[in-house]
Amino acid sequence: MEKDSKIYVAGHRGMVGSAIVRKLEQEGYHNIVTRTSKELDLRRQDAVEQFFAKEKPDYVFLAAAKVGGIMANNTYPADFMYDNMILEMNVIKSAFDNKVKKLMFLGSSCIYPRMAPQPMPESCLLTSELEQTNEAYALAKISGLKYCTYLNRQYGTDYISVMPTNLYGPNDNYHPKNSHVLPAMIRRFHEAKVSGAPTVTVWGTGTPLREFLYVDDLADACLYLMNTYSGDETVNLGTGKEVTIAELARIVKKVIGYEGEIVFDTTKPDGTPRKLLDVSKLCGLGWTYRTELEEGIALAYDDFLHSEMRAER
Ligand SMILES: NC(=O)c1ccc[n+]([C@@H]2O[C@H](COP(=O)([O-])OP(=O)(O)OC[C@H]3O[C@@H](n4cnc5c(N)ncnc54)[C@H](OP(=O)(O)O)[C@@H]3O)[C@@H](O)[C@H]2O)c1
């Protein structure tokens, strides 16, 4: 990408898209195009076609998606499939029709098979059954990713995809019922500190292992790969480091300064025992993460406090 290349970031108000815009601006890219979903509903084919024909971006980061937790995915599978599938197809096809030089498609580690080997290599995609609770989302995402590789194969385009692990950081979703494990912990420990609650209950035994990547590091990796990588196989984006849920809870407690006890509710489900990406390909391509978990959680907590203040205004 040149500094004056026209770059369309789809989903720029989301956690991932906003981090990519921040990173592009930091690096001096100054011709960035964005649209909110209100201004441009990416499910509307005619509107997407008109937008691409008018703006003619050189590069596209496709970070727009309908995302949600297990509950939402499981309850509204038809909506998750339709919205994501149609949105991706519209953007990728219009990018192709308008000769976009390169496109990056954002996948997710949750679209790998339910019983994938750990750590999960890129090659395990589509090797066995998907997780039932988010199957519709995964099928839509796999279709988008495959559409990119089919265009590369049939027409020689340069469309790449990446597979991020669990992300956290500015613009995360801290909704009390509908958020991922780390932002949910930040909210709950913060609320317990404010109310002086003696304990915070964490679901399960605390033993499952998970991986977390700070979203500004993710954005750094996306720019790095956009500028250096071409190929049909997706690239895992993670730290390659794992932490138990119990250890994660201790770090969040320390960062927030909560002084009560952590209690594990072992009657609640643990989920899969281990979920870690194999990042050897990413390391081989010359990229590694910078932000350690404790530092990243402190930055995320700061953002959480500011978002609370914004909500109160
Ligand atoms: N968060 C994670 O931990 C994580 C991990 C791995 C992969 N990912 C992947 O990263 C991508 C982005 O995730 P995120 O966490 O940044 O999600 P997010 O915060 O919910 O942001 C999604 C963005 O997509 C836009 N969008 C949704 N439907 C749209 C539509 N019909 N038309 C136009 N824009 C639409 C929204 O735009 P408006 O704000 O304008 O409505 C929103 O800003 C997804 O593909 C996800 O699978 C995320």
XYZ file of C-alpha atoms and ligand atoms in Angstrom:
361
model
C 0.000 0.000 0.000
C 1.204 3.528 -0.765
C 0.580 6.275 1.787
C -1.917 7.910 -0.570
C -3.640 4.675 -1.654
C -7.395 4.782 -1.217
C -8.191 2.299 1.537
C -11.726 1.226 2.435
C -12.100 -0.141 5.968
C -15.485 -1.874 6.189
C -16.739 -1.922 9.787
C -14.618 1.028 10.976
C -16.714 1.616 14.130
C -16.193 -1.923 15.376
C -13.369 -3.071 17.633
C -11.285 -4.487 14.760
C -12.118 -1.891 12.098
C -11.451 1.047 14.437
C -8.064 -0.438 15.398
C -7.164 -0.839 11.712
C -8.104 2.803 11.029
C -6.047 3.944 14.059
C -3.050 1.997 12.821
C -3.381 3.232 9.230
C -3.542 6.842 10.444
C -0.553 6.338 12.751
C 1.442 4.972 9.822
C 0.581 7.995 7.652
C -2.049 6.498 5.349
C -4.320 9.447 4.754
C -6.821 8.395 2.108
C -9.124 6.197 4.168
C -12.753 5.658 3.193
C -15.353 4.600 5.732
C -19.144 4.267 5.972
C -21.332 3.394 8.923
C -23.950 0.678 8.434
C -26.576 3.421 8.433
C -24.857 5.208 5.573
C -24.176 1.993 3.668
C -25.909 -1.240 4.595
C -23.516 -3.799 3.140
C -26.364 -6.299 2.781
C -27.770 -4.153 -0.050
C -26.122 -5.228 -3.251
C -27.106 -2.199 -5.353
C -25.851 0.235 -2.704
C -22.543 -1.612 -2.357
C -22.077 -1.667 -6.122
C -22.732 2.078 -6.357
C -20.360 2.801 -3.480
C -17.474 0.856 -5.055
C -18.125 2.290 -8.523
C -18.000 5.822 -7.080
C -15.141 5.466 -4.576
C -12.934 2.958 -6.456
C -10.781 1.999 -3.453
C -7.340 0.459 -4.093
C -7.360 -1.693 -0.950
C -10.090 -3.147 1.261
C -10.050 -4.433 4.834
C -13.282 -6.386 5.347
C -13.872 -6.077 9.105
C -17.646 -5.601 8.965
C -19.675 -8.514 10.260
C -22.682 -9.375 12.341
C -21.001 -10.736 15.465
C -22.390 -12.007 18.749
C -21.905 -14.335 21.677
C -22.900 -18.013 21.884
C -26.439 -17.134 22.943
C -27.125 -14.802 20.012
C -25.431 -17.144 17.509
C -27.424 -20.096 18.766
C -30.754 -18.241 18.884
C -30.576 -16.408 15.545
C -28.576 -18.720 13.215
C -30.601 -17.742 10.139
C -29.812 -14.037 10.650
C -26.133 -14.726 11.322
C -25.840 -16.777 8.138
C -27.792 -14.408 5.880
C -26.299 -11.109 7.074
C -22.719 -12.306 7.006
C -22.899 -14.277 3.805
C -24.602 -11.530 1.801
C -22.454 -8.729 3.253
C -19.210 -10.565 2.421
C -20.317 -11.578 -1.081
C -21.429 -8.018 -1.885
C -18.155 -6.450 -0.744
C -15.831 -9.033 -2.283
C -17.686 -9.131 -5.623
C -17.809 -5.337 -5.881
C -14.111 -5.172 -4.977
C -13.445 -7.603 -7.823
C -15.655 -5.742 -10.318
C -13.891 -2.485 -9.477
C -10.364 -3.908 -9.699
C -9.406 -3.508 -6.052
C -5.686 -4.335 -5.869
C -5.848 -6.289 -2.645
C -8.468 -7.256 -0.086
C -8.087 -8.669 3.404
C -10.906 -10.820 4.767
C -11.206 -11.115 8.551
C -12.079 -14.642 9.650
C -12.108 -15.910 13.220
C -10.547 -18.812 15.101
C -14.078 -19.910 16.087
C -14.653 -21.179 12.543
C -12.106 -23.985 12.915
C -13.538 -27.450 13.665
C -14.881 -28.148 17.151
C -12.313 -30.890 17.779
C -9.391 -29.248 15.972
C -5.906 -30.290 17.119
C -4.361 -27.860 19.630
C -2.632 -25.583 18.853
C -4.781 -25.153 15.732
C -2.860 -24.934 12.438
C -4.310 -23.159 9.396
C -4.541 -26.540 7.652
C -7.249 -27.802 10.047
C -9.940 -25.633 8.432
C -12.817 -27.824 7.170
C -11.249 -31.081 8.347
C -14.097 -32.062 10.699
C -17.390 -30.934 12.233
C -17.944 -27.331 13.274
C -19.036 -26.160 16.709
C -22.845 -26.456 16.642
C -23.554 -23.232 18.555
C -21.990 -20.976 15.906
C -22.213 -23.192 12.846
C -24.210 -20.652 10.812
C -21.661 -17.883 11.470
C -18.782 -20.246 10.687
C -20.334 -21.421 7.411
C -20.860 -17.814 6.305
C -17.285 -16.878 7.229
C -15.833 -19.954 5.528
C -17.811 -19.054 2.388
C -16.338 -15.540 2.338
C -12.845 -16.862 2.863
C -13.280 -19.491 0.146
C -14.790 -16.951 -2.271
C -11.536 -14.992 -1.951
C -9.448 -18.061 -2.767
C -11.727 -19.005 -5.701
C -11.331 -15.508 -7.173
C -7.564 -15.809 -6.762
C -7.613 -19.186 -8.482
C -9.990 -18.258 -11.305
C -8.957 -14.654 -11.954
C -5.519 -14.236 -10.372
C -6.644 -11.683 -7.748
C -4.621 -11.006 -4.586
C -7.211 -11.478 -1.827
C -5.978 -12.749 1.510
C -7.616 -13.844 4.746
C -6.545 -13.880 8.375
C -7.815 -15.833 11.358
C -7.582 -13.827 14.594
C -7.758 -15.386 18.031
C -9.820 -13.814 20.882
C -9.304 -10.063 20.753
C -9.682 -7.358 23.371
C -9.027 -3.633 23.658
C -10.603 -0.282 22.780
C -14.194 -0.396 21.482
C -14.812 -3.880 22.861
C -18.350 -4.904 23.776
C -18.819 -4.783 27.587
C -22.508 -5.646 27.500
C -23.478 -7.427 30.773
C -25.098 -10.390 28.992
C -23.655 -10.452 25.515
C -19.881 -10.017 25.819
C -16.835 -12.287 25.525
C -15.032 -13.647 28.595
C -12.393 -10.925 29.042
C -14.558 -7.791 28.619
C -17.209 -9.512 30.765
C -14.617 -10.009 33.532
C -13.490 -6.377 33.291
C -17.063 -5.211 33.795
C -17.797 -7.631 36.643
C -14.603 -6.941 38.631
C -15.088 -3.207 38.138
C -18.693 -3.354 39.358
C -17.657 -5.488 42.350
C -14.957 -2.954 43.235
C -17.389 -0.037 43.005
C -20.115 -1.781 45.042
C -17.659 -3.297 47.560
C -18.910 -6.847 46.840
C -16.891 -9.436 48.805
C -16.649 -11.967 45.960
C -16.704 -12.236 42.186
C -17.931 -15.529 40.774
C -16.243 -16.946 37.695
C -18.017 -19.717 35.776
C -16.439 -23.198 35.746
C -13.270 -24.595 37.288
C -10.918 -21.873 36.022
C -8.724 -24.475 34.290
C -9.595 -23.951 30.576
C -6.761 -22.413 28.579
C -7.360 -19.455 26.270
C -5.342 -17.054 24.111
C -5.875 -13.268 23.862
C -4.446 -10.701 21.434
C -4.592 -6.945 22.020
C -6.536 -5.443 19.124
C -3.914 -2.793 18.263
C -1.394 -5.626 17.803
C -3.952 -7.336 15.570
C -4.230 -4.176 13.470
C -0.437 -4.007 13.238
C -0.378 -7.608 11.963
C -3.130 -6.844 9.430
C -1.153 -3.951 7.940
C 2.020 -5.988 7.977
C 0.399 -8.851 6.061
C -1.442 -6.545 3.664
C 1.974 -5.163 2.707
C 3.957 -8.393 2.687
C 1.792 -11.499 2.285
C 0.016 -13.054 -0.672
C -1.414 -16.552 -0.752
C -4.565 -18.638 -0.604
C -4.029 -20.162 2.809
C -5.314 -18.086 5.707
C -2.867 -16.825 8.377
C -3.533 -17.333 12.090
C -3.165 -14.139 14.132
C -2.469 -14.728 17.794
C 0.206 -14.629 20.448
C 0.765 -18.372 20.681
C 0.603 -17.913 24.468
C -2.169 -19.291 26.625
C -3.507 -18.495 30.049
C -5.966 -20.313 32.320
C -9.278 -18.621 33.051
C -8.230 -18.548 36.730
C -4.983 -16.750 35.885
C -6.879 -14.350 33.642
C -9.270 -13.561 36.501
C -6.293 -12.895 38.821
C -4.744 -10.480 36.296
C -8.048 -8.613 35.807
C -8.522 -8.425 39.592
C -5.012 -7.007 40.029
C -5.308 -4.445 37.203
C -8.687 -3.222 38.458
C -7.561 -3.156 42.060
C -10.405 -5.304 43.355
C -9.664 -6.602 46.840
C -12.330 -9.291 47.309
C -12.130 -13.004 46.561
C -12.522 -14.912 43.293
C -14.961 -17.823 43.584
C -15.253 -20.544 40.934
C -18.749 -21.891 40.281
C -17.875 -25.437 39.267
C -21.532 -26.291 38.563
C -21.268 -24.104 35.452
C -19.754 -25.437 32.186
C -16.066 -24.952 31.366
C -16.348 -25.021 27.581
C -13.554 -26.515 25.534
C -10.445 -27.275 27.669
C -7.941 -25.581 25.374
C -8.153 -23.105 22.495
C -4.904 -21.903 21.030
C -3.769 -20.927 17.550
C -0.626 -22.320 15.987
C 1.175 -19.092 15.050
C 4.290 -20.635 13.506
C 3.297 -19.416 10.036
C 2.807 -15.850 11.313
C 6.168 -15.941 13.118
C 7.790 -17.363 9.982
C 6.403 -14.388 8.055
C 8.270 -12.126 10.493
C 5.552 -10.812 12.828
C 5.101 -11.194 16.547
C 2.827 -9.525 19.114
C 4.025 -6.695 21.409
C 1.445 -6.140 24.125
C 1.615 -8.504 27.098
C -1.702 -9.466 28.668
C -1.427 -7.420 31.858
C -0.432 -4.270 29.971
C -3.216 -4.817 27.414
C -5.820 -5.361 30.127
C -4.756 -2.097 31.796
C -5.243 -0.285 28.465
C -8.596 -2.018 27.941
C -9.733 -1.093 31.470
C -8.875 2.525 30.784
C -11.016 2.366 27.645
C -13.826 0.715 29.616
C -13.794 3.561 32.173
C -13.924 6.135 29.385
C -16.777 4.313 27.641
C -18.693 4.297 30.941
C -18.120 8.052 31.214
C -19.262 8.540 27.599
C -22.424 6.531 28.316
C -23.213 8.659 31.400
C -22.919 11.962 29.530
N -13.879 -9.481 18.530
C -13.157 -10.570 18.490
O -12.693 -11.117 19.521
C -12.831 -11.195 17.157
C -12.018 -12.329 17.152
C -11.726 -12.925 15.943
C -12.228 -12.397 14.762
N -13.015 -11.284 14.791
C -13.556 -10.824 13.493
O -13.317 -9.453 13.251
C -14.407 -8.883 12.510
C -14.911 -7.637 13.233
O -15.256 -7.963 14.567
P -15.480 -6.840 15.672
O -15.236 -7.490 16.977
O -14.747 -5.609 15.302
O -17.060 -6.604 15.530
P -17.921 -5.311 15.963
O -17.209 -4.541 17.002
O -19.300 -5.810 16.237
O -17.961 -4.454 14.627
C -18.597 -4.911 13.478
C -18.814 -3.757 12.541
O -19.469 -4.290 11.372
C -20.340 -3.305 10.906
N -21.519 -3.945 10.273
C -22.270 -4.959 10.750
N -23.289 -5.208 9.919
C -23.186 -4.307 8.891
C -23.948 -4.038 7.725
N -25.040 -4.755 7.428
N -23.542 -3.036 6.908
C -22.443 -2.304 7.206
N -21.676 -2.512 8.285
C -22.038 -3.510 9.115
C -20.809 -2.469 12.082
O -20.910 -1.144 11.615
P -21.722 0.060 12.386
O -20.999 0.275 13.682
O -21.607 1.217 11.478
O -23.122 -0.434 12.586
C -19.685 -2.655 13.107
O -18.928 -1.491 13.290
C -15.465 -9.984 12.398
O -15.336 -10.578 11.151
C -15.065 -10.984 13.469
O -15.412 -12.299 13.140
C -13.325 -10.668 15.957
